[in-house]
Coordinates of N, CA and C and ligand atoms in Angstrom, one line a residue:
X33 N -11.2 41.3 -55.2 CA -11.2 39.9 -54.7 C -12.7 39.4 -54.8
X34 N -12.8 38.2 -55.2 CA -14.1 37.6 -55.3 C -14.8 37.3 -54.0
X35 N -16.1 37.2 -54.0 CA -16.8 36.9 -52.7 C -16.4 35.6 -52.2
X36 N -16.1 34.7 -53.1 CA -15.8 33.3 -52.7 C -14.5 33.3 -51.8
X37 N -13.5 34.1 -52.2 CA -12.3 34.1 -51.4 C -12.5 34.8 -50.1
X38 N -13.4 35.7 -50.1 CA -13.7 36.4 -48.8 C -14.4 35.4 -47.9
X39 N -15.4 34.6 -48.5 CA -16.0 33.6 -47.6 C -15.0 32.6 -47.1
X40 N -14.0 32.3 -48.0 CA -13.0 31.3 -47.6 C -12.3 31.8 -46.4
X41 N -12.1 33.1 -46.3 CA -11.4 33.6 -45.1 C -12.2 33.3 -43.9
X42 N -13.6 33.4 -44.0 CA -14.4 33.1 -42.8 C -14.3 31.6 -42.5
X43 N -14.3 30.8 -43.5 CA -14.3 29.4 -43.2 C -13.0 29.0 -42.6
X44 N -11.9 29.6 -43.0 CA -10.6 29.4 -42.3 C -10.7 29.8 -40.9
X45 N -11.3 31.0 -40.7 CA -11.4 31.5 -39.3 C -12.2 30.6 -38.5
X46 N -13.2 29.9 -39.1 CA -14.1 29.1 -38.4 C -13.4 27.8 -37.9
X47 N -12.3 27.5 -38.5 CA -11.6 26.3 -38.0 C -11.1 26.4 -36.6
X48 N -10.9 27.6 -36.1 CA -10.4 27.8 -34.7 C -11.6 27.8 -33.7
X49 N -12.8 27.6 -34.2 CA -14.0 27.7 -33.4 C -13.9 26.8 -32.2
X50 N -13.5 25.6 -32.4 CA -13.5 24.6 -31.3 C -12.8 25.2 -30.0
X51 N -11.8 26.0 -30.2 CA -11.1 26.6 -29.0 C -12.1 27.4 -28.2
X52 N -13.1 27.9 -28.8 CA -14.0 28.9 -28.1 C -15.2 28.2 -27.5
X53 N -15.3 26.9 -27.6 CA -16.4 26.2 -27.0 C -16.5 26.5 -25.5
X54 N -17.6 26.6 -25.0 CA -17.8 26.8 -23.5 C -17.8 28.3 -23.2
X55 N -17.6 29.2 -24.1 CA -17.7 30.6 -23.9 C -19.2 30.9 -23.5
X56 N -19.4 31.9 -22.7 CA -20.7 32.2 -22.3 C -21.3 33.3 -23.2
X57 N -22.6 33.1 -23.5 CA -23.3 34.2 -24.2 C -23.0 34.3 -25.7
X58 N -22.4 33.3 -26.2 CA -22.2 33.3 -27.6 C -23.4 32.8 -28.4
X59 N -24.0 33.6 -29.2 CA -25.3 33.2 -29.9 C -25.2 32.0 -30.7
X60 N -24.0 31.8 -31.3 CA -23.9 30.6 -32.2 C -22.8 29.7 -31.7
X61 N -22.8 29.4 -30.4 CA -21.8 28.4 -29.9 C -22.2 27.0 -30.3
X62 N -21.8 26.6 -31.4 CA -22.2 25.3 -32.0 C -21.1 24.3 -31.7
X63 N -21.6 23.1 -31.4 CA -20.7 22.0 -31.1 C -20.0 21.6 -32.4
X64 N -20.8 21.6 -33.4 CA -20.3 21.0 -34.7 C -19.8 22.0 -35.6
X65 N -18.6 21.7 -36.2 CA -17.9 22.6 -37.1 C -18.8 22.9 -38.3
X66 N -19.4 21.8 -38.8 CA -20.3 22.0 -40.0 C -21.5 23.0 -39.7
X67 N -22.0 22.8 -38.5 CA -23.1 23.7 -38.1 C -22.7 25.2 -38.1
X68 N -21.5 25.4 -37.7 CA -21.0 26.8 -37.6 C -20.8 27.3 -39.0
X69 N -20.3 26.5 -39.9 CA -20.2 26.9 -41.3 C -21.5 27.3 -41.9
X70 N -22.5 26.4 -41.6 CA -23.9 26.7 -42.1 C -24.4 28.0 -41.5
X71 N -24.0 28.2 -40.3 CA -24.5 29.4 -39.6 C -23.8 30.6 -40.3
X72 N -22.6 30.5 -40.7 CA -21.9 31.6 -41.4 C -22.5 31.7 -42.8
X73 N -22.9 30.6 -43.4 CA -23.6 30.6 -44.7 C -24.9 31.4 -44.6
X74 N -25.2 31.8 -43.4 CA -26.3 32.6 -43.1 C -27.7 31.9 -43.1
X75 N -28.5 32.0 -44.1 CA -29.8 31.5 -43.9 C -30.5 31.3 -45.3
X76 N -31.6 30.6 -45.2 CA -32.4 30.3 -46.4 C -33.2 31.6 -46.8
X77 N -32.9 32.1 -48.0 CA -33.6 33.4 -48.4 C -35.1 33.3 -48.4
X78 N -35.6 32.1 -48.5 CA -37.0 31.9 -48.5 C -37.6 31.6 -47.1
X79 N -36.7 31.6 -46.1 CA -37.1 31.4 -44.7 C -38.3 32.3 -44.4
X80 N -39.4 31.7 -43.9 CA -40.6 32.5 -43.7 C -40.6 33.2 -42.3
X81 N -39.6 32.9 -41.5 CA -39.5 33.5 -40.2 C -39.5 35.1 -40.3
X82 N -39.7 35.7 -39.1 CA -39.7 37.2 -39.1 C -38.4 37.7 -39.5
X83 N -38.4 38.6 -40.4 CA -37.2 39.3 -40.9 C -37.2 40.7 -40.5
X84 N -36.0 41.3 -40.6 CA -35.9 42.7 -40.3 C -34.9 43.4 -41.3
X85 N -35.1 44.7 -41.5 CA -34.1 45.4 -42.3 C -33.2 46.3 -41.5
X86 N -32.0 45.9 -41.5 CA -31.0 46.7 -40.7 C -30.2 47.6 -41.6
X87 N -30.0 48.8 -41.1 CA -29.2 49.8 -41.8 C -27.7 49.6 -41.4
X88 N -26.9 49.4 -42.4 CA -25.4 49.3 -42.1 C -24.8 50.5 -42.8
X89 N -24.2 51.4 -41.9 CA -23.7 52.6 -42.4 C -22.1 52.6 -42.3
X90 N -21.5 53.1 -43.3 CA -20.0 53.1 -43.4 C -19.6 54.6 -43.4
X91 N -18.8 55.0 -42.4 CA -18.4 56.4 -42.3 C -16.9 56.5 -42.1
X92 N -16.3 57.7 -42.2 CA -14.9 57.8 -42.1 C -14.6 59.2 -41.5
X93 N -14.1 59.2 -40.3 CA -13.8 60.4 -39.6 C -12.4 61.0 -39.9
X94 N -11.6 60.3 -40.7 CA -10.3 60.7 -40.9 C -10.1 61.4 -42.3
X95 N -11.0 61.0 -43.2 CA -10.9 61.5 -44.6 C -12.2 62.3 -45.0
X96 N -12.0 63.6 -45.0 CA -13.2 64.5 -45.3 C -13.8 64.2 -46.7
X97 N -13.0 63.6 -47.6 CA -13.5 63.3 -49.0 C -14.2 62.0 -49.1
X98 N -14.2 61.2 -48.0 CA -14.8 59.9 -48.0 C -16.3 60.1 -48.2
X99 N -16.9 59.3 -49.1 CA -18.4 59.4 -49.3 C -19.0 58.3 -48.4
X100 N -19.7 58.7 -47.4 CA -20.4 57.8 -46.5 C -21.4 57.0 -47.3
X101 N -21.6 55.7 -46.9 CA -22.6 55.0 -47.6 C -23.4 54.1 -46.7
X102 N -24.5 53.6 -47.2 CA -25.5 52.9 -46.3 C -26.1 51.8 -47.1
X103 N -26.3 50.7 -46.4 CA -26.9 49.5 -47.0 C -28.0 49.0 -46.1
X104 N -29.2 48.7 -46.8 CA -30.3 48.2 -46.1 C -30.3 46.7 -46.3
X105 N -30.0 46.0 -45.2 CA -29.7 44.5 -45.3 C -30.9 43.8 -44.6
X106 N -31.4 42.8 -45.4 CA -32.5 42.0 -44.9 C -32.0 40.8 -44.2
X107 N -32.3 40.6 -42.9 CA -31.9 39.4 -42.2 C -33.1 38.9 -41.3
X108 N -33.1 37.6 -40.9 CA -34.0 37.2 -39.9 C -33.6 37.9 -38.6
X109 N -34.6 38.1 -37.7 CA -34.3 38.7 -36.4 C -33.4 37.8 -35.6
X110 N -32.6 38.4 -34.7 CA -31.7 37.8 -33.8 C -30.5 37.1 -34.5
X111 N -30.2 37.6 -35.7 CA -28.9 37.2 -36.3 C -27.9 38.2 -35.7
X112 N -26.6 37.8 -35.8 CA -25.6 38.7 -35.2 C -25.2 39.8 -36.3
X113 N -24.5 40.8 -35.9 CA -24.0 41.8 -36.8 C -23.1 41.2 -37.8
X114 N -22.3 40.2 -37.3 CA -21.4 39.5 -38.2 C -22.2 38.8 -39.4
X115 N -23.2 38.1 -39.0 CA -24.0 37.4 -40.0 C -24.7 38.5 -40.9
X116 N -25.1 39.6 -40.3 CA -25.7 40.6 -41.2 C -24.7 41.1 -42.2
X117 N -23.4 41.2 -41.8 CA -22.4 41.7 -42.7 C -22.2 40.7 -43.8
X118 N -22.2 39.4 -43.4 CA -22.0 38.3 -44.5 C -23.2 38.4 -45.4
X119 N -24.4 38.6 -44.9 CA -25.6 38.8 -45.7 C -25.5 40.0 -46.7
X120 N -24.9 41.1 -46.2 CA -24.7 42.3 -47.0 C -23.8 42.0 -48.2
X121 N -22.8 41.1 -48.0 CA -21.9 40.8 -49.1 C -22.6 40.1 -50.2
X122 N -23.7 39.4 -49.8 CA -24.5 38.6 -50.7 C -25.5 39.6 -51.4
X123 N -26.0 40.5 -50.7 CA -27.1 41.4 -51.2 C -26.6 42.6 -52.0
X124 N -25.3 42.9 -51.8 CA -24.7 44.1 -52.5 C -23.4 43.8 -53.0
X125 N -23.2 44.1 -54.3 CA -21.9 43.8 -55.0 C -20.9 44.8 -54.4
X126 N -21.3 45.9 -53.9 CA -20.3 46.9 -53.5 C -20.1 47.0 -51.9
X127 N -20.4 45.9 -51.3 CA -20.0 45.8 -49.9 C -19.1 44.5 -49.7
X128 N -17.9 44.8 -49.2 CA -17.0 43.7 -48.9 C -16.4 44.0 -47.5
X129 N -15.9 42.9 -46.9 CA -15.1 43.1 -45.7 C -14.2 41.9 -45.4
X130 N -13.2 42.1 -44.5 CA -12.4 41.1 -44.1 C -12.3 41.1 -42.6
X131 N -12.2 39.9 -42.0 CA -12.2 39.8 -40.5 C -11.3 38.7 -40.1
X132 N -10.8 38.9 -38.8 CA -10.0 37.8 -38.2 C -10.7 37.3 -37.0
X133 N -10.7 36.0 -36.9 CA -11.4 35.4 -35.7 C -10.5 35.2 -34.5
X134 N -10.9 35.7 -33.4 CA -10.2 35.6 -32.1 C -10.9 34.7 -31.2
X135 N -10.4 33.5 -30.9 CA -11.1 32.5 -30.0 C -11.4 33.1 -28.7
X136 N -10.5 33.9 -28.2 CA -10.6 34.4 -26.8 C -11.8 35.4 -26.7
X137 N -12.2 36.0 -27.8 CA -13.4 36.9 -27.7 C -14.6 36.2 -28.4
X138 N -14.5 35.0 -28.8 CA -15.5 34.3 -29.4 C -16.1 35.1 -30.6
X139 N -15.2 35.7 -31.3 CA -15.8 36.5 -32.5 C -14.7 37.1 -33.3
X140 N -15.1 37.9 -34.2 CA -14.3 38.5 -35.3 C -13.9 39.9 -35.0
X141 N -12.7 40.3 -35.3 CA -12.3 41.7 -35.4 C -12.4 42.1 -36.9
X142 N -13.0 43.2 -37.1 CA -13.2 43.7 -38.5 C -11.9 44.4 -39.0
X143 N -11.2 43.8 -39.9 CA -10.0 44.3 -40.4 C -10.2 45.4 -41.4
X144 N -11.1 45.1 -42.4 CA -11.2 46.1 -43.5 C -12.7 46.1 -44.0
X145 N -13.1 47.2 -44.5 CA -14.4 47.3 -45.1 C -14.3 48.0 -46.5
X146 N -14.9 47.5 -47.5 CA -14.8 48.0 -48.8 C -13.3 48.3 -49.2
X147 N -12.4 47.4 -48.8 CA -11.0 47.6 -49.2 C -10.2 48.5 -48.4
X148 N -10.8 49.2 -47.4 CA -10.0 50.1 -46.6 C -9.7 49.4 -45.2
X149 N -8.4 49.2 -44.9 CA -8.1 48.5 -43.8 C -7.5 49.4 -42.7
X150 N -7.8 49.0 -41.4 CA -7.2 49.6 -40.3 C -5.8 49.1 -40.2
X151 N -4.9 49.8 -39.4 CA -3.6 49.4 -39.3 C -3.0 49.8 -38.0
X152 N -2.2 48.9 -37.3 CA -1.6 49.2 -36.1 C -0.6 50.3 -36.3
X153 N 0.1 50.3 -37.4 CA 1.1 51.3 -37.7 C 0.6 52.7 -37.7
X154 N -0.6 52.9 -38.4 CA -1.1 54.3 -38.4 C -2.2 54.5 -37.3
X155 N -2.3 53.5 -36.5 CA -3.3 53.6 -35.3 C -4.7 53.9 -35.8
X156 N -5.1 53.2 -36.9 CA -6.5 53.3 -37.4 C -7.2 52.0 -37.3
X157 N -8.6 52.1 -37.1 CA -9.4 50.9 -37.1 C -10.8 51.3 -37.4
X158 N -11.6 50.3 -37.6 CA -13.1 50.5 -37.9 C -13.8 50.4 -36.5
X159 N -14.2 51.5 -36.0 CA -15.0 51.5 -34.8 C -16.4 51.1 -35.0
X160 N -16.9 50.3 -34.2 CA -18.2 49.6 -34.3 C -19.2 50.3 -33.4
X161 N -20.2 51.0 -34.0 CA -21.0 51.9 -33.2 C -22.5 51.6 -33.4
X162 N -23.4 52.1 -32.5 CA -24.8 52.1 -32.8 C -25.1 53.5 -33.5
X163 N -26.4 53.7 -33.8 CA -26.8 54.9 -34.5 C -26.6 56.2 -33.8
X164 N -26.3 56.1 -32.5 CA -26.1 57.4 -31.7 C -24.6 57.7 -31.5
X165 N -23.8 57.0 -32.2 CA -22.3 57.3 -32.1 C -21.7 56.6 -30.9
X166 N -22.4 55.7 -30.3 CA -21.8 55.0 -29.1 C -21.1 53.7 -29.5
X167 N -19.9 53.5 -29.1 CA -19.2 52.3 -29.4 C -19.8 51.1 -28.7
X168 N -20.0 50.0 -29.4 CA -20.5 48.8 -28.7 C -19.3 48.3 -27.8
X169 N -19.8 47.7 -26.7 CA -18.8 47.1 -25.7 C -18.3 45.7 -26.1
X170 N -18.8 45.2 -27.2 CA -18.5 43.8 -27.6 C -18.3 43.8 -29.1
X171 N -17.7 42.7 -29.6 CA -17.5 42.6 -31.1 C -18.7 42.3 -31.8
X172 N -18.6 42.2 -33.2 CA -19.7 42.0 -34.1 C -20.5 40.7 -34.0
X173 N -19.8 39.7 -33.4 CA -20.6 38.4 -33.2 C -21.5 38.4 -32.0
X174 N -21.2 39.3 -31.1 CA -22.0 39.2 -29.8 C -23.1 40.3 -29.7
X175 N -23.3 41.0 -30.8 CA -24.4 41.9 -30.9 C -25.4 41.4 -31.9
X176 N -26.6 41.3 -31.4 CA -27.7 40.7 -32.3 C -28.6 41.9 -32.8
X177 N -29.1 41.7 -34.0 CA -30.0 42.7 -34.6 C -31.5 42.3 -34.3
X178 N -32.3 43.2 -34.0 CA -33.7 42.9 -33.6 C -34.8 43.6 -34.4
X179 N -34.7 44.9 -34.5 CA -35.8 45.6 -35.1 C -35.5 46.3 -36.4
X180 N -36.5 46.7 -37.1 CA -36.4 47.4 -38.4 C -35.6 48.7 -38.3
X181 N -35.6 49.3 -37.2 CA -34.8 50.6 -37.2 C -33.4 50.4 -36.6
X182 N -33.0 49.2 -36.5 CA -31.6 49.0 -36.0 C -30.6 49.7 -37.0
X183 N -29.7 50.5 -36.4 CA -28.6 51.1 -37.2 C -27.3 50.7 -36.7
X184 N -26.5 50.2 -37.6 CA -25.1 49.8 -37.2 C -24.1 50.6 -38.0
X185 N -23.2 51.2 -37.3 CA -22.2 52.1 -38.0 C -20.8 51.6 -37.8
X186 N -20.1 51.6 -38.9 CA -18.6 51.3 -38.9 C -18.0 52.6 -39.3
X187 N -17.2 53.1 -38.3 CA -16.5 54.4 -38.5 C -15.0 54.2 -38.6
X188 N -14.4 54.6 -39.7 CA -12.9 54.5 -39.8 C -12.4 55.7 -39.0
X189 N -11.6 55.4 -38.0 CA -11.1 56.4 -37.1 C -9.7 56.0 -36.5
X190 N -9.2 56.9 -35.6 CA -7.9 56.6 -35.0 C -8.1 56.4 -33.6
X191 N -7.2 55.5 -33.0 CA -7.2 55.3 -31.6 C -6.0 56.1 -30.9
X192 N -5.3 56.9 -31.7 CA -4.1 57.6 -31.1 C -4.6 58.7 -30.2
Ligands
B12_219 C1 -5.8 47.6 -27.8 C2 -7.3 47.2 -27.9 C3 -7.9 47.5 -29.1 C4 -7.2 48.2 -30.3 C5 -6.4 47.0 -31.0 C6 -5.4 47.5 -32.1 C7 -4.0 47.3 -31.8 N1 -3.2 47.0 -32.8 O1 -3.6 47.3 -30.6 C8 -8.4 48.8 -31.1 C9 -8.5 50.3 -30.7 C10 -8.3 48.7 -32.6 C11 -9.6 48.0 -30.5 C12 -10.8 48.0 -31.2 C13 -11.9 47.4 -30.6 N2 -12.1 46.8 -29.4 CO1 -10.5 46.4 -28.3 N3 -9.2 46.2 -27.0 C14 -8.0 46.5 -26.9 C15 -7.4 46.0 -25.5 C16 -7.4 47.3 -24.6 C17 -6.0 45.3 -25.6 C18 -5.8 44.2 -26.6 C19 -4.4 43.8 -26.7 O2 -3.6 44.6 -27.2 N4 -4.0 42.7 -26.2 C20 -2.6 42.2 -26.1 C21 -2.2 41.6 -27.4 C22 -0.7 41.1 -27.4 O3 -3.0 40.4 -27.7 P1 -3.7 40.2 -29.1 O4 -4.6 39.0 -29.0 O5 -2.7 40.2 -30.2 O6 -4.6 41.5 -29.2 C23 -5.4 41.7 -30.3 C24 -6.9 41.5 -30.0 O7 -7.2 41.9 -28.7 C25 -7.5 42.4 -31.1 N5 -8.7 43.1 -30.6 C26 -8.8 44.3 -30.0 N6 -10.0 44.6 -29.7 C27 -10.8 43.5 -30.1 C28 -12.2 43.4 -30.1 C29 -12.7 42.2 -30.6 C30 -14.2 42.0 -30.5 C31 -11.9 41.2 -31.2 C32 -12.5 40.0 -31.7 C33 -10.5 41.4 -31.2 C34 -10.0 42.6 -30.7 O8 -6.6 43.4 -31.4 C35 -5.4 43.2 -30.7 C36 -4.2 43.6 -31.5 O9 -4.2 42.8 -32.7 C37 -8.5 45.0 -25.1 C38 -8.8 44.9 -23.6 C39 -7.6 44.2 -22.9 N7 -7.1 44.8 -21.9 O10 -7.3 43.0 -23.3 C40 -9.8 45.6 -25.8 C41 -10.9 44.7 -26.1 C42 -10.4 43.3 -26.6 N8 -11.6 45.4 -27.2 C43 -12.9 45.3 -27.1 C44 -13.8 45.9 -28.0 C45 -15.3 45.9 -27.6 C46 -13.4 46.6 -29.2 C47 -14.3 47.1 -30.3 C48 -15.4 46.2 -30.7 C49 -14.8 48.5 -29.8 C50 -15.7 49.2 -30.8 N9 -17.0 49.2 -30.5 O11 -15.3 49.6 -31.8 C51 -13.2 47.4 -31.4 C52 -13.1 46.4 -32.5 C53 -14.0 46.8 -33.7 C54 -13.7 45.9 -34.9 N10 -13.1 46.6 -35.9 O12 -14.0 44.8 -35.0 C55 -13.4 44.5 -25.9 C56 -13.9 43.1 -26.4 C57 -15.1 42.6 -25.6 C58 -15.7 41.4 -26.2 N11 -16.0 40.4 -25.4 O13 -16.0 41.4 -27.4 C59 -12.1 44.5 -25.0 C60 -11.9 43.2 -24.1 C61 -12.2 45.8 -24.1 C62 -13.4 45.8 -23.2 N12 -13.3 45.2 -22.0 O14 -14.4 46.2 -23.6 N13 -9.3 47.4 -29.4
NAG220 C1 -24.3 49.9 -54.0 O1 -25.1 49.3 -55.0 C2 -26.5 49.6 -54.9 C3 -27.2 48.8 -55.9 O2 -26.9 47.4 -55.7 C4 -26.7 51.1 -55.1 O3 -28.0 51.4 -54.9 C5 -25.9 51.9 -54.0 O4 -26.0 53.3 -54.3 C6 -24.4 51.5 -54.1 N1 -23.7 52.1 -52.9 C7 -22.4 52.5 -53.0 C8 -21.9 53.1 -51.8 O5 -21.8 52.4 -54.0

């Protein structure tokens, strides 16, 4: 699938954004729909503001043959992990993902990464962790990246 259709998924998801207005603590709680799309469009690559390089690691606890991989993604500080993932799709041809927007959590659930999808049927999902194997208590839109040594891990695993 092309990057454009993946982006289109985000833009579709963004249409439900208005429902989430008034949520507390949302980093990009924007009044205007166009602003939100621009926010998803990420940022000016020539932006002279302080940037950081975040490590995005993809692992799989269910498949011993899975080759773990890692992406060094350049983003301005204080962007969300979701925005970092969008940036990664721009910076790497071999990173893709799909997500579903849930207004009640003011953010996205990550459905699939590099073509591998979680499923309710097989009780699998992409667990969202920090570099010490601890699951974040919030979704990808509510965690911001700060420093050069930030490590974000997506681990394909089971909730059974
Ligand atoms: C079951 C559940 C899951 C299951 C959902 C799979 C399934 N098919 O059932 C699994 C194990 C996959 C899951 C994963 C995660 N979850 Co969860 N989950 C729940 C739980 C306990 C119930 C949801 C539910 O079934 N609602 C009833 C159904 C009928 O309503 P629904 O809208 O269709 O439910 C869907 C959404 O809730 C969605 N979903 C589940 N978790 C999350 C998390 C986020 C951020 C989003 C956007 C959507 C989402 O999946 C459900 C099934 O499709 C809620 C807490 C609660 N009691 O509500 C936490 C809860 C929603 N999850 C939470 C979190 C943090 C996560 C993870 C980010 C944890 C992690 N670090 O990996 C991951 C998501 C990672 C990713 N891939 O993006 C938090 C969200 C907090 C927040 N403000 O962002 C909650 C509120 C628990 C909590 N108090 O910490 N979760
Ligand atoms: C992804 O592509 C980059 C080059 O753009 C390469 O260095 C890296 O090894 C590739 N990673 C995977 C997991 O294929």
